[in-house]
């Protein structure tokens, strides 16, 4: 880290050492699978709430949200506004359901409802979602640290991946939760510090930011028209509601935490604590992005290095200075939004504070990655290994498989992040991939929970139709020529909405048809 002062390096090293120490501390308790996966159900509700909040507040939020606000407006904030309704449904129905069923995996009940195929399908969807999530977070973390340290993104991802894997394997879910409590506090304080530093650099302060933002329509939440082909208010609200319903209802990262609570009431409280913390925190990051926009509008020459860097990366090593200058001049704010916050940190944050902010960015990434690794390992071991290969695993071998699976999923997520290098927007990547993988899973879960008369055959048929619709919406934009009319007219973020509703409504319709036929026969 030759580009960082010694004091900042020391702060970062101390933070990483503290995270690994927590892993070692809790490793003494991880003597059985129950402790590794649910901490024996002894975590207080407030700690679980902070943990879920920290998982939501990933580096996708820390870097992607300011980048979005800088490049466009506050349309993406509507995603956060959808959380209270999803949380209400989760606290009232999902938490009691999972606490009553008792299984550590979120997908065991699908087998009891529809058969082994349903459980395996949901597990595959979840694991694919985690690969996308962990990869995008590795990518976002490396993007900012590269600007600060000068090291390659590949090296940053590998080094940080080793640290995260180490404390997650050692400490299990208990270490994950308590490190996330610390990380949730650090990343929130880091965001407040960043905003203060930006406002301090702008003549006129927050009032000047408000004037510039209002003049350029940066506070807009999107068009109020019921147009689902573009990113309108209603499109993002629908997308956010279904994604958050999936998070609270089907995502092993959150469902597993419900089992770590001492009671169902504590588990439900943790969901609400997460929501009441995340909504204002996400707003804070939109304010940061808008403040950065105002700052670089006041001093546009200060953003030129970012324009040139992005242009050079797009053109490659053979580009001439004239070509780079020409492309840089044509770039819009949305083309380089994710790089603006790291650039500000490099050029304007004083020594000593950079280390604190880097630690906040690291904590934003590490909390979500470690949570995803633990949840993925739990699901793989319970729903795949024990189900199909080794149902007679004793506790010692069970714990060993959990450890190995944690390492494997950490490495897989790291490789996904490496593959994302060069992508345009962290938030866009994550939103699109999560919608694709999560749509079918949520639709099947709601079908099983709400329609008690639906049978295995009807659910299976509905899922096949839902998968076909999801694949069509995902890849139809590649059709051209005589087949262009077959393209999906809807925005890509509508995939989870349409996929979920297709499976649920098709299953309900097939159930009604069967019941009608049965009445005719009788």
Short mmCIF file of C-alpha atoms in Angstrom, two decimals:
data_model
loop_
_atom_site.label_atom_id
_atom_site.label_comp_id
_atom_site.label_asym_id
_atom_site.label_seq_id
_atom_site.Cartn_x
_atom_site.Cartn_y
_atom_site.Cartn_z
CA UNK A 1 0.00 0.00 0.00
CA UNK A 2 2.61 2.50 -1.12
CA UNK A 3 0.01 5.19 -1.90
CA UNK A 4 -1.41 5.24 1.64
CA UNK A 5 0.13 6.94 4.68
CA UNK A 6 1.38 4.62 7.41
CA UNK A 7 -1.39 5.61 9.83
CA UNK A 8 -4.08 4.54 7.34
CA UNK A 9 -2.35 1.24 6.71
CA UNK A 10 -2.21 0.68 10.47
CA UNK A 11 -5.95 1.33 10.85
CA UNK A 12 -6.79 -1.16 8.08
CA UNK A 13 -4.45 -3.82 9.47
CA UNK A 14 -5.91 -3.43 12.97
CA UNK A 15 -9.43 -3.78 11.60
CA UNK A 16 -8.60 -6.96 9.64
CA UNK A 17 -6.75 -8.42 12.60
CA UNK A 18 -9.76 -7.73 14.85
CA UNK A 19 -12.11 -9.56 12.46
CA UNK A 20 -9.84 -12.60 12.32
CA UNK A 21 -9.47 -12.51 16.12
CA UNK A 22 -13.25 -12.69 16.48
CA UNK A 23 -13.21 -15.78 14.28
CA UNK A 24 -10.55 -17.39 16.47
CA UNK A 25 -12.43 -16.41 19.65
CA UNK A 26 -15.67 -18.09 18.59
CA UNK A 27 -13.88 -21.10 17.10
CA UNK A 28 -13.62 -22.53 20.62
CA UNK A 29 -17.40 -22.94 20.72
CA UNK A 30 -17.84 -24.49 17.28
CA UNK A 31 -17.71 -28.11 18.33
CA UNK A 32 -20.93 -29.22 16.62
CA UNK A 33 -23.00 -28.38 13.50
CA UNK A 34 -25.81 -26.73 15.49
CA UNK A 35 -23.43 -24.17 16.97
CA UNK A 36 -21.81 -23.51 13.57
CA UNK A 37 -25.13 -22.95 11.77
CA UNK A 38 -27.54 -21.38 14.33
CA UNK A 39 -25.34 -20.57 17.38
CA UNK A 40 -27.55 -22.90 19.43
CA UNK A 41 -30.36 -20.31 19.28
CA UNK A 42 -28.88 -17.95 21.86
CA UNK A 43 -28.32 -14.67 19.97
CA UNK A 44 -30.29 -11.60 21.23
CA UNK A 45 -32.78 -10.06 18.80
CA UNK A 46 -31.06 -6.67 18.63
CA UNK A 47 -27.79 -8.30 17.54
CA UNK A 48 -29.59 -10.29 14.85
CA UNK A 49 -31.29 -7.10 13.63
CA UNK A 50 -27.96 -5.31 13.35
CA UNK A 51 -26.55 -8.36 11.60
CA UNK A 52 -29.34 -8.40 8.99
CA UNK A 53 -28.93 -4.63 8.56
CA UNK A 54 -25.20 -5.10 7.95
CA UNK A 55 -25.93 -7.82 5.39
CA UNK A 56 -28.28 -5.47 3.51
CA UNK A 57 -25.75 -2.63 3.71
CA UNK A 58 -23.17 -4.27 1.47
CA UNK A 59 -20.55 -2.68 -0.77
CA UNK A 60 -23.26 -2.68 -3.45
CA UNK A 61 -24.92 -0.03 -1.26
CA UNK A 62 -21.71 1.67 -0.17
CA UNK A 63 -20.45 2.24 -3.71
CA UNK A 64 -23.32 1.35 -6.04
CA UNK A 65 -25.92 3.64 -4.47
CA UNK A 66 -23.77 6.83 -4.49
CA UNK A 67 -22.79 5.90 -8.03
CA UNK A 68 -26.44 5.60 -9.03
CA UNK A 69 -27.37 8.90 -7.37
CA UNK A 70 -24.40 10.62 -9.00
CA UNK A 71 -25.23 9.30 -12.45
CA UNK A 72 -29.01 9.68 -12.39
CA UNK A 73 -31.40 10.46 -9.50
CA UNK A 74 -33.05 8.90 -6.43
CA UNK A 75 -35.19 6.45 -8.39
CA UNK A 76 -33.37 3.47 -6.83
CA UNK A 77 -34.33 4.69 -3.33
CA UNK A 78 -37.85 3.43 -4.02
CA UNK A 79 -36.36 -0.05 -3.47
CA UNK A 80 -35.83 0.87 0.19
CA UNK A 81 -39.36 2.29 0.48
CA UNK A 82 -40.74 -1.15 -0.39
CA UNK A 83 -39.07 -2.77 2.64
CA UNK A 84 -41.64 -2.01 5.40
CA UNK A 85 -44.46 -3.88 3.66
CA UNK A 86 -42.24 -6.89 2.96
CA UNK A 87 -41.03 -6.78 6.58
CA UNK A 88 -44.61 -6.71 7.88
CA UNK A 89 -45.45 -9.87 5.91
CA UNK A 90 -42.21 -11.52 7.05
CA UNK A 91 -42.70 -10.72 10.74
CA UNK A 92 -46.36 -11.78 10.72
CA UNK A 93 -46.17 -14.92 8.59
CA UNK A 94 -42.65 -16.01 7.59
CA UNK A 95 -40.85 -15.85 10.94
CA UNK A 96 -43.53 -17.87 12.83
CA UNK A 97 -43.63 -20.37 9.95
CA UNK A 98 -39.89 -21.05 9.99
CA UNK A 99 -39.68 -21.13 13.78
CA UNK A 100 -42.52 -23.64 13.82
CA UNK A 101 -41.00 -25.94 11.18
CA UNK A 102 -37.66 -25.91 13.01
CA UNK A 103 -35.37 -26.92 10.13
CA UNK A 104 -32.18 -24.88 9.74
CA UNK A 105 -32.58 -24.87 5.95
CA UNK A 106 -35.17 -22.54 4.42
CA UNK A 107 -35.97 -25.15 1.78
CA UNK A 108 -36.72 -28.31 3.75
CA UNK A 109 -40.41 -27.43 3.93
CA UNK A 110 -40.62 -27.36 0.12
CA UNK A 111 -39.80 -31.06 0.04
CA UNK A 112 -42.48 -31.77 2.62
CA UNK A 113 -44.94 -29.78 0.53
CA UNK A 114 -44.11 -30.77 -3.06
CA UNK A 115 -41.35 -33.37 -3.01
CA UNK A 116 -37.53 -33.55 -3.31
CA UNK A 117 -37.45 -31.78 -6.68
CA UNK A 118 -38.86 -28.55 -5.17
CA UNK A 119 -36.24 -28.47 -2.43
CA UNK A 120 -33.39 -29.06 -4.86
CA UNK A 121 -34.68 -26.46 -7.31
CA UNK A 122 -34.87 -23.80 -4.58
CA UNK A 123 -31.37 -24.68 -3.35
CA UNK A 124 -29.94 -24.28 -6.86
CA UNK A 125 -31.67 -20.90 -7.26
CA UNK A 126 -30.34 -19.75 -3.90
CA UNK A 127 -26.75 -20.84 -4.60
CA UNK A 128 -26.75 -19.10 -8.00
CA UNK A 129 -28.06 -15.95 -6.32
CA UNK A 130 -25.25 -16.12 -3.76
CA UNK A 131 -22.59 -16.51 -6.44
CA UNK A 132 -23.91 -13.34 -8.11
CA UNK A 133 -24.19 -11.47 -4.81
CA UNK A 134 -20.80 -12.43 -3.40
CA UNK A 135 -19.14 -11.79 -6.75
CA UNK A 136 -20.63 -8.30 -7.14
CA UNK A 137 -19.57 -7.42 -3.60
CA UNK A 138 -16.00 -8.62 -4.15
CA UNK A 139 -15.97 -6.52 -7.30
CA UNK A 140 -17.27 -3.39 -5.57
CA UNK A 141 -14.77 -3.74 -2.74
CA UNK A 142 -11.83 -4.16 -5.11
CA UNK A 143 -12.97 -1.23 -7.24
CA UNK A 144 -12.61 1.21 -4.37
CA UNK A 145 -9.44 -0.27 -2.87
CA UNK A 146 -7.69 -0.24 -6.22
CA UNK A 147 -8.13 3.53 -6.40
CA UNK A 148 -6.74 3.93 -2.89
CA UNK A 149 -3.81 1.51 -2.98
CA UNK A 150 -2.78 1.17 -6.60
CA UNK A 151 -2.84 -2.61 -6.28
CA UNK A 152 -4.60 -4.69 -8.94
CA UNK A 153 -8.20 -5.67 -8.37
CA UNK A 154 -7.20 -9.33 -8.71
CA UNK A 155 -4.70 -9.10 -5.85
CA UNK A 156 -7.12 -7.19 -3.61
CA UNK A 157 -9.89 -9.76 -4.11
CA UNK A 158 -7.59 -12.69 -3.39
CA UNK A 159 -6.08 -11.21 -0.22
CA UNK A 160 -9.43 -10.10 1.17
CA UNK A 161 -11.01 -13.39 0.17
CA UNK A 162 -8.46 -15.27 2.28
CA UNK A 163 -9.18 -13.09 5.33
CA UNK A 164 -12.95 -13.47 5.01
CA UNK A 165 -12.79 -17.23 4.47
CA UNK A 166 -10.53 -17.61 7.49
CA UNK A 167 -12.76 -15.95 10.09
CA UNK A 168 -15.97 -17.39 8.61
CA UNK A 169 -14.68 -20.96 8.73
CA UNK A 170 -13.29 -20.54 12.24
CA UNK A 171 -16.18 -18.76 13.93
CA UNK A 172 -19.33 -20.01 12.20
CA UNK A 173 -22.61 -18.08 12.31
CA UNK A 174 -21.90 -16.64 15.77
CA UNK A 175 -18.72 -14.97 14.55
CA UNK A 176 -20.55 -13.81 11.43
CA UNK A 177 -23.32 -12.16 13.46
CA UNK A 178 -21.09 -10.44 16.02
CA UNK A 179 -18.62 -9.20 13.41
CA UNK A 180 -21.59 -7.84 11.48
CA UNK A 181 -22.77 -5.97 14.57
CA UNK A 182 -19.38 -4.24 14.67
CA UNK A 183 -19.32 -3.79 10.90
CA UNK A 184 -22.82 -2.28 10.84
CA UNK A 185 -21.71 0.44 13.24
CA UNK A 186 -18.42 1.06 11.40
CA UNK A 187 -19.97 1.37 7.94
CA UNK A 188 -22.70 3.75 9.19
CA UNK A 189 -20.15 6.01 10.88
CA UNK A 190 -17.98 5.81 7.77
CA UNK A 191 -20.85 6.99 5.58
CA UNK A 192 -21.59 9.94 7.88
CA UNK A 193 -17.90 10.87 7.85
CA UNK A 194 -17.79 10.78 4.03
CA UNK A 195 -20.82 13.06 3.76
CA UNK A 196 -19.34 15.58 6.21
CA UNK A 197 -16.08 15.66 4.23
CA UNK A 198 -17.91 16.23 0.93
CA UNK A 199 -20.14 19.02 2.30
CA UNK A 200 -17.07 20.69 3.81
CA UNK A 201 -15.51 20.96 0.33
CA UNK A 202 -18.52 22.68 -1.26
CA UNK A 203 -18.83 26.48 -0.96
CA UNK A 204 -22.31 27.08 0.41
CA UNK A 205 -22.50 23.64 1.99
CA UNK A 206 -25.70 21.61 2.05
CA UNK A 207 -27.81 24.48 0.69
CA UNK A 208 -25.65 24.61 -2.43
CA UNK A 209 -26.04 20.84 -2.85
CA UNK A 210 -29.81 21.19 -2.60
CA UNK A 211 -29.89 24.01 -5.16
CA UNK A 212 -27.81 22.11 -7.74
CA UNK A 213 -29.66 18.85 -7.17
CA UNK A 214 -33.08 20.48 -7.47
CA UNK A 215 -32.08 22.30 -10.66
CA UNK A 216 -30.92 19.04 -12.29
CA UNK A 217 -33.86 16.96 -10.97
CA UNK A 218 -31.56 14.73 -8.88
CA UNK A 219 -34.17 14.21 -6.15
CA UNK A 220 -36.64 12.55 -8.52
CA UNK A 221 -37.97 9.13 -7.49
CA UNK A 222 -38.79 8.34 -11.11
CA UNK A 223 -41.81 8.78 -13.32
CA UNK A 224 -45.19 8.08 -11.70
CA UNK A 225 -46.54 6.53 -14.91
CA UNK A 226 -47.49 2.85 -14.90
CA UNK A 227 -44.79 2.06 -17.44
CA UNK A 228 -42.90 -1.15 -16.71
CA UNK A 229 -40.55 -0.92 -19.69
CA UNK A 230 -38.34 1.66 -17.96
CA UNK A 231 -37.18 2.35 -14.41
CA UNK A 232 -40.27 4.19 -13.16
CA UNK A 233 -41.35 4.64 -9.54
CA UNK A 234 -43.85 1.77 -9.75
CA UNK A 235 -41.45 -0.59 -11.51
CA UNK A 236 -38.77 -0.17 -8.83
CA UNK A 237 -41.40 -0.41 -6.07
CA UNK A 238 -42.68 -3.72 -7.44
CA UNK A 239 -39.17 -5.03 -7.95
CA UNK A 240 -38.12 -3.99 -4.46
CA UNK A 241 -41.19 -5.53 -2.83
CA UNK A 242 -40.64 -8.92 -4.51
CA UNK A 243 -36.89 -8.92 -3.87
CA UNK A 244 -37.35 -8.01 -0.21
CA UNK A 245 -40.12 -10.57 0.13
CA UNK A 246 -37.64 -13.10 -1.24
CA UNK A 247 -34.93 -11.87 1.14
CA UNK A 248 -37.08 -12.13 4.27
CA UNK A 249 -39.02 -15.20 3.16
CA UNK A 250 -36.71 -17.44 1.15
CA UNK A 251 -33.11 -16.26 1.50
CA UNK A 252 -31.12 -18.59 3.74
CA UNK A 253 -29.00 -15.64 4.90
CA UNK A 254 -32.02 -14.25 6.76
CA UNK A 255 -34.03 -17.39 7.51
CA UNK A 256 -31.00 -18.94 9.22
CA UNK A 257 -30.82 -15.93 11.53
CA UNK A 258 -34.43 -16.45 12.61
CA UNK A 259 -33.26 -19.73 14.16
CA UNK A 260 -30.38 -18.08 16.03
CA UNK A 261 -32.84 -15.97 18.07
CA UNK A 262 -33.93 -17.08 21.51
CA UNK A 263 -37.64 -16.78 20.64
CA UNK A 264 -39.98 -16.06 17.69
CA UNK A 265 -40.70 -12.62 19.13
CA UNK A 266 -36.99 -11.75 19.15
CA UNK A 267 -36.66 -13.00 15.57
CA UNK A 268 -39.58 -10.81 14.41
CA UNK A 269 -38.12 -7.78 16.19
CA UNK A 270 -34.82 -8.31 14.38
CA UNK A 271 -36.59 -7.93 11.02
CA UNK A 272 -38.14 -4.59 12.02
CA UNK A 273 -34.87 -3.31 13.52
CA UNK A 274 -33.16 -4.02 10.20
CA UNK A 275 -35.80 -2.09 8.25
CA UNK A 276 -35.87 0.98 10.53
CA UNK A 277 -32.08 1.19 10.28
CA UNK A 278 -31.64 0.40 6.59
CA UNK A 279 -34.18 2.83 5.11
CA UNK A 280 -32.56 6.00 6.56
CA UNK A 281 -29.07 4.54 6.00
CA UNK A 282 -29.77 3.95 2.31
CA UNK A 283 -31.11 7.51 2.07
CA UNK A 284 -27.79 8.67 3.51
CA UNK A 285 -25.95 7.02 0.62
CA UNK A 286 -28.21 8.70 -1.94
CA UNK A 287 -27.43 12.03 -0.29
CA UNK A 288 -23.70 11.19 -0.59
CA UNK A 289 -24.06 10.53 -4.32
CA UNK A 290 -26.00 13.76 -4.84
CA UNK A 291 -23.47 15.73 -2.81
CA UNK A 292 -20.67 14.31 -4.96
CA UNK A 293 -22.57 15.38 -8.08
CA UNK A 294 -22.90 18.91 -6.72
CA UNK A 295 -19.24 19.03 -5.71
CA UNK A 296 -18.02 18.06 -9.17
CA UNK A 297 -20.49 20.45 -10.80
CA UNK A 298 -18.90 23.25 -8.80
CA UNK A 299 -15.38 22.01 -9.69
CA UNK A 300 -15.78 19.99 -12.94
CA UNK A 301 -12.05 19.94 -13.63
CA UNK A 302 -11.53 17.68 -10.60
CA UNK A 303 -13.47 14.82 -12.18
CA UNK A 304 -11.44 14.78 -15.41
CA UNK A 305 -8.98 12.11 -14.17
CA UNK A 306 -11.92 9.72 -13.67
CA UNK A 307 -13.23 10.42 -17.16
CA UNK A 308 -9.81 9.76 -18.65
CA UNK A 309 -9.35 6.58 -16.63
CA UNK A 310 -12.69 5.15 -17.74
CA UNK A 311 -12.08 6.11 -21.35
CA UNK A 312 -8.61 4.50 -21.29
CA UNK A 313 -10.04 1.29 -19.80
CA UNK A 314 -12.71 1.07 -22.48
CA UNK A 315 -10.36 1.71 -25.38
CA UNK A 316 -7.58 -0.59 -24.19
CA UNK A 317 -3.80 -0.34 -24.30
CA UNK A 318 -3.53 0.62 -27.99
CA UNK A 319 -5.52 3.84 -27.70
CA UNK A 320 -3.91 7.18 -28.46
CA UNK A 321 -4.20 10.19 -26.11
CA UNK A 322 -6.44 11.90 -28.66
CA UNK A 323 -8.83 8.94 -28.76
CA UNK A 324 -8.94 8.81 -24.98
CA UNK A 325 -9.66 12.55 -24.74
CA UNK A 326 -12.43 12.29 -27.34
CA UNK A 327 -14.16 9.39 -25.59
CA UNK A 328 -13.73 10.99 -22.15
CA UNK A 329 -15.49 14.14 -23.32
CA UNK A 330 -18.52 12.10 -24.44
CA UNK A 331 -18.94 10.16 -21.19
CA UNK A 332 -21.99 10.86 -19.07
CA UNK A 333 -22.11 10.77 -15.23
CA UNK A 334 -23.81 7.38 -15.33
CA UNK A 335 -20.82 5.92 -17.18
CA UNK A 336 -18.42 6.36 -14.28
CA UNK A 337 -20.60 6.78 -11.17
CA UNK A 338 -19.10 3.83 -9.28
CA UNK A 339 -15.62 5.35 -9.52
CA UNK A 340 -16.49 8.81 -8.19
CA UNK A 341 -16.56 8.03 -4.46
CA UNK A 342 -13.19 6.20 -4.52
CA UNK A 343 -11.73 9.13 -6.48
CA UNK A 344 -12.96 11.62 -3.89
CA UNK A 345 -11.46 9.52 -1.12
CA UNK A 346 -8.09 9.40 -2.86
CA UNK A 347 -7.90 13.12 -3.53
CA UNK A 348 -9.75 14.81 -0.65
CA UNK A 349 -9.88 12.62 2.45
CA UNK A 350 -7.05 13.51 4.87
CA UNK A 351 -4.53 10.95 6.15
CA UNK A 352 -5.82 8.95 9.08
CA UNK A 353 -9.43 9.18 7.99
CA UNK A 354 -8.82 7.22 4.78
CA UNK A 355 -8.03 4.13 6.85
CA UNK A 356 -11.31 4.48 8.73
CA UNK A 357 -13.32 4.85 5.53
CA UNK A 358 -11.51 1.93 3.88
CA UNK A 359 -12.34 -0.14 6.96
CA UNK A 360 -15.99 0.87 6.52
CA UNK A 361 -15.92 -0.24 2.88
CA UNK A 362 -14.24 -3.50 3.87
CA UNK A 363 -16.84 -4.09 6.58
CA UNK A 364 -19.62 -3.45 4.05
CA UNK A 365 -18.19 -6.18 1.85
CA UNK A 366 -17.04 -8.63 4.50
CA UNK A 367 -20.35 -8.81 6.36
CA UNK A 368 -22.36 -9.83 3.31
CA UNK A 369 -19.71 -12.16 1.91
CA UNK A 370 -19.20 -14.04 5.18
CA UNK A 371 -22.96 -14.32 5.68
CA UNK A 372 -23.42 -15.67 2.16
CA UNK A 373 -20.62 -18.19 2.59
CA UNK A 374 -22.03 -19.55 5.85
CA UNK A 375 -25.59 -19.74 4.48
CA UNK A 376 -24.46 -21.40 1.23
CA UNK A 377 -22.40 -23.98 3.11
CA UNK A 378 -25.34 -24.74 5.41
CA UNK A 379 -27.80 -25.21 2.55
CA UNK A 380 -25.37 -27.30 0.50
CA UNK A 381 -24.57 -29.59 3.42
CA UNK A 382 -28.13 -30.00 4.70
CA UNK A 383 -30.02 -30.06 1.39
CA UNK A 384 -27.51 -31.73 -0.92
CA UNK A 385 -24.87 -33.72 0.95
CA UNK A 386 -27.04 -35.08 3.78
CA UNK A 387 -30.07 -35.48 1.53
CA UNK A 388 -28.50 -37.34 -1.38
CA UNK A 389 -25.03 -38.57 -0.44
CA UNK A 390 -24.36 -38.98 3.28
CA UNK A 391 -27.57 -39.00 5.36
CA UNK A 392 -25.72 -40.80 8.17
CA UNK A 393 -23.12 -38.07 8.77
CA UNK A 394 -22.04 -37.85 12.40
CA UNK A 395 -21.44 -34.45 13.98
CA UNK A 396 -17.69 -34.50 13.43
CA UNK A 397 -17.91 -35.22 9.70
CA UNK A 398 -20.92 -32.93 9.36
CA UNK A 399 -18.86 -30.05 10.77
CA UNK A 400 -15.94 -30.92 8.48
CA UNK A 401 -18.20 -30.79 5.42
CA UNK A 402 -19.53 -27.41 6.57
CA UNK A 403 -15.96 -26.09 6.81
CA UNK A 404 -14.97 -27.40 3.38
CA UNK A 405 -18.17 -26.08 1.78
CA UNK A 406 -17.58 -22.63 3.31
CA UNK A 407 -14.14 -22.48 1.70
CA UNK A 408 -15.43 -23.73 -1.67
CA UNK A 409 -18.25 -21.19 -1.83
CA UNK A 410 -15.91 -18.41 -0.78
CA UNK A 411 -13.56 -19.27 -3.63
CA UNK A 412 -16.45 -19.60 -6.10
CA UNK A 413 -17.80 -16.18 -5.15
CA UNK A 414 -14.31 -14.75 -5.49
CA UNK A 415 -14.00 -16.15 -9.02
CA UNK A 416 -17.39 -14.63 -9.90
CA UNK A 417 -16.12 -11.25 -8.71
CA UNK A 418 -13.00 -11.59 -10.83
CA UNK A 419 -15.19 -12.28 -13.86
CA UNK A 420 -17.09 -9.02 -13.27
CA UNK A 421 -14.02 -6.79 -13.60
CA UNK A 422 -14.72 -4.12 -16.20
CA UNK A 423 -18.48 -4.03 -15.64
CA UNK A 424 -20.28 -0.66 -15.72
CA UNK A 425 -22.54 -0.59 -12.65
CA UNK A 426 -22.37 -2.77 -9.54
CA UNK A 427 -25.97 -2.09 -8.57
CA UNK A 428 -27.33 -2.88 -12.05
CA UNK A 429 -25.44 -6.17 -12.20
CA UNK A 430 -26.71 -7.30 -8.80
CA UNK A 431 -30.31 -6.23 -9.39
CA UNK A 432 -30.51 -8.05 -12.73
CA UNK A 433 -28.88 -11.30 -11.61
CA UNK A 434 -30.79 -11.50 -8.32
CA UNK A 435 -34.09 -11.03 -10.14
CA UNK A 436 -33.29 -13.83 -12.57
CA UNK A 437 -32.31 -16.40 -9.96
CA UNK A 438 -34.81 -15.48 -7.24
CA UNK A 439 -38.03 -15.25 -9.25
CA UNK A 440 -38.85 -18.92 -9.52
CA UNK A 441 -37.89 -19.67 -5.94
CA UNK A 442 -40.24 -17.07 -4.45
CA UNK A 443 -43.14 -18.09 -6.67
CA UNK A 444 -42.87 -21.72 -5.58
CA UNK A 445 -42.64 -20.77 -1.90
CA UNK A 446 -45.75 -18.56 -2.04
CA UNK A 447 -47.64 -21.26 -3.94
CA UNK A 448 -46.87 -23.81 -1.23
CA UNK A 449 -47.63 -21.42 1.62
CA UNK A 450 -50.87 -19.90 0.33
CA UNK A 451 -52.49 -22.61 -1.80
CA UNK A 452 -52.78 -25.67 0.42
CA UNK A 453 -54.72 -27.59 -2.27
CA UNK A 454 -51.97 -27.39 -4.91
CA UNK A 455 -50.31 -30.75 -5.56
CA UNK A 456 -46.90 -31.85 -6.72
CA UNK A 457 -47.77 -32.14 -10.43
CA UNK A 458 -49.37 -28.70 -10.61
CA UNK A 459 -46.44 -27.06 -8.80
CA UNK A 460 -43.92 -28.78 -11.07
CA UNK A 461 -45.77 -27.68 -14.21
CA UNK A 462 -46.03 -24.12 -12.90
CA UNK A 463 -42.29 -23.99 -12.21
CA UNK A 464 -41.45 -25.24 -15.72
CA UNK A 465 -43.65 -22.54 -17.24
CA UNK A 466 -42.15 -19.95 -14.87
CA UNK A 467 -38.60 -20.92 -15.83
CA UNK A 468 -39.49 -20.61 -19.52
CA UNK A 469 -40.87 -17.11 -18.93
CA UNK A 470 -37.78 -16.07 -16.89
CA UNK A 471 -35.42 -17.37 -19.60
CA UNK A 472 -37.42 -15.57 -22.28
CA UNK A 473 -37.34 -12.25 -20.41
CA UNK A 474 -33.62 -12.68 -19.70
CA UNK A 475 -32.36 -13.52 -23.18
CA UNK A 476 -35.02 -12.25 -25.62
CA UNK A 477 -33.22 -8.90 -26.01
CA UNK A 478 -30.66 -10.78 -28.11
CA UNK A 479 -33.25 -11.59 -30.77
CA UNK A 480 -32.97 -9.56 -33.96
CA UNK A 481 -34.21 -9.44 -37.52
CA UNK A 482 -37.38 -11.41 -38.15
CA UNK A 483 -37.51 -12.50 -34.50
CA UNK A 484 -37.21 -9.03 -32.94
CA UNK A 485 -40.97 -8.96 -32.28
CA UNK A 486 -40.46 -11.74 -29.72
CA UNK A 487 -38.40 -9.51 -27.42
CA UNK A 488 -39.74 -8.85 -23.94
CA UNK A 489 -41.02 -5.25 -23.73
CA UNK A 490 -40.52 -5.08 -19.95
CA UNK A 491 -37.57 -3.78 -17.94
CA UNK A 492 -35.10 -6.49 -16.82
CA UNK A 493 -35.90 -5.78 -13.15
CA UNK A 494 -39.44 -7.01 -13.81
CA UNK A 495 -38.14 -10.56 -14.23
CA UNK A 496 -38.61 -11.45 -10.56
CA UNK A 497 -42.11 -9.90 -10.54
CA UNK A 498 -43.32 -11.69 -13.69
CA UNK A 499 -41.51 -14.94 -12.84
CA UNK A 500 -42.97 -15.08 -9.34
CA UNK A 501 -46.50 -14.26 -10.47
CA UNK A 502 -46.31 -16.71 -13.37
CA UNK A 503 -45.47 -19.64 -11.11
CA UNK A 504 -47.93 -18.68 -8.40
CA UNK A 505 -50.89 -17.90 -10.68
CA UNK A 506 -50.25 -20.87 -12.99
CA UNK A 507 -50.16 -23.20 -10.00
CA UNK A 508 -53.42 -21.72 -8.69
CA UNK A 509 -55.08 -22.00 -12.10
CA UNK A 510 -54.04 -25.64 -12.57
CA UNK A 511 -55.33 -26.40 -9.08
CA UNK A 512 -58.71 -24.86 -9.89
CA UNK A 513 -58.91 -26.82 -13.16
CA UNK A 514 -58.22 -30.10 -11.33
CA UNK A 515 -60.80 -29.31 -8.68
CA UNK A 516 -63.38 -28.44 -11.35
CA UNK A 517 -62.69 -31.69 -13.20
CA UNK A 518 -63.04 -33.65 -9.96
CA UNK A 519 -66.45 -32.09 -9.30
CA UNK A 520 -67.61 -32.96 -12.83
CA UNK A 521 -66.51 -36.60 -12.41
CA UNK A 522 -68.35 -36.82 -9.10
#
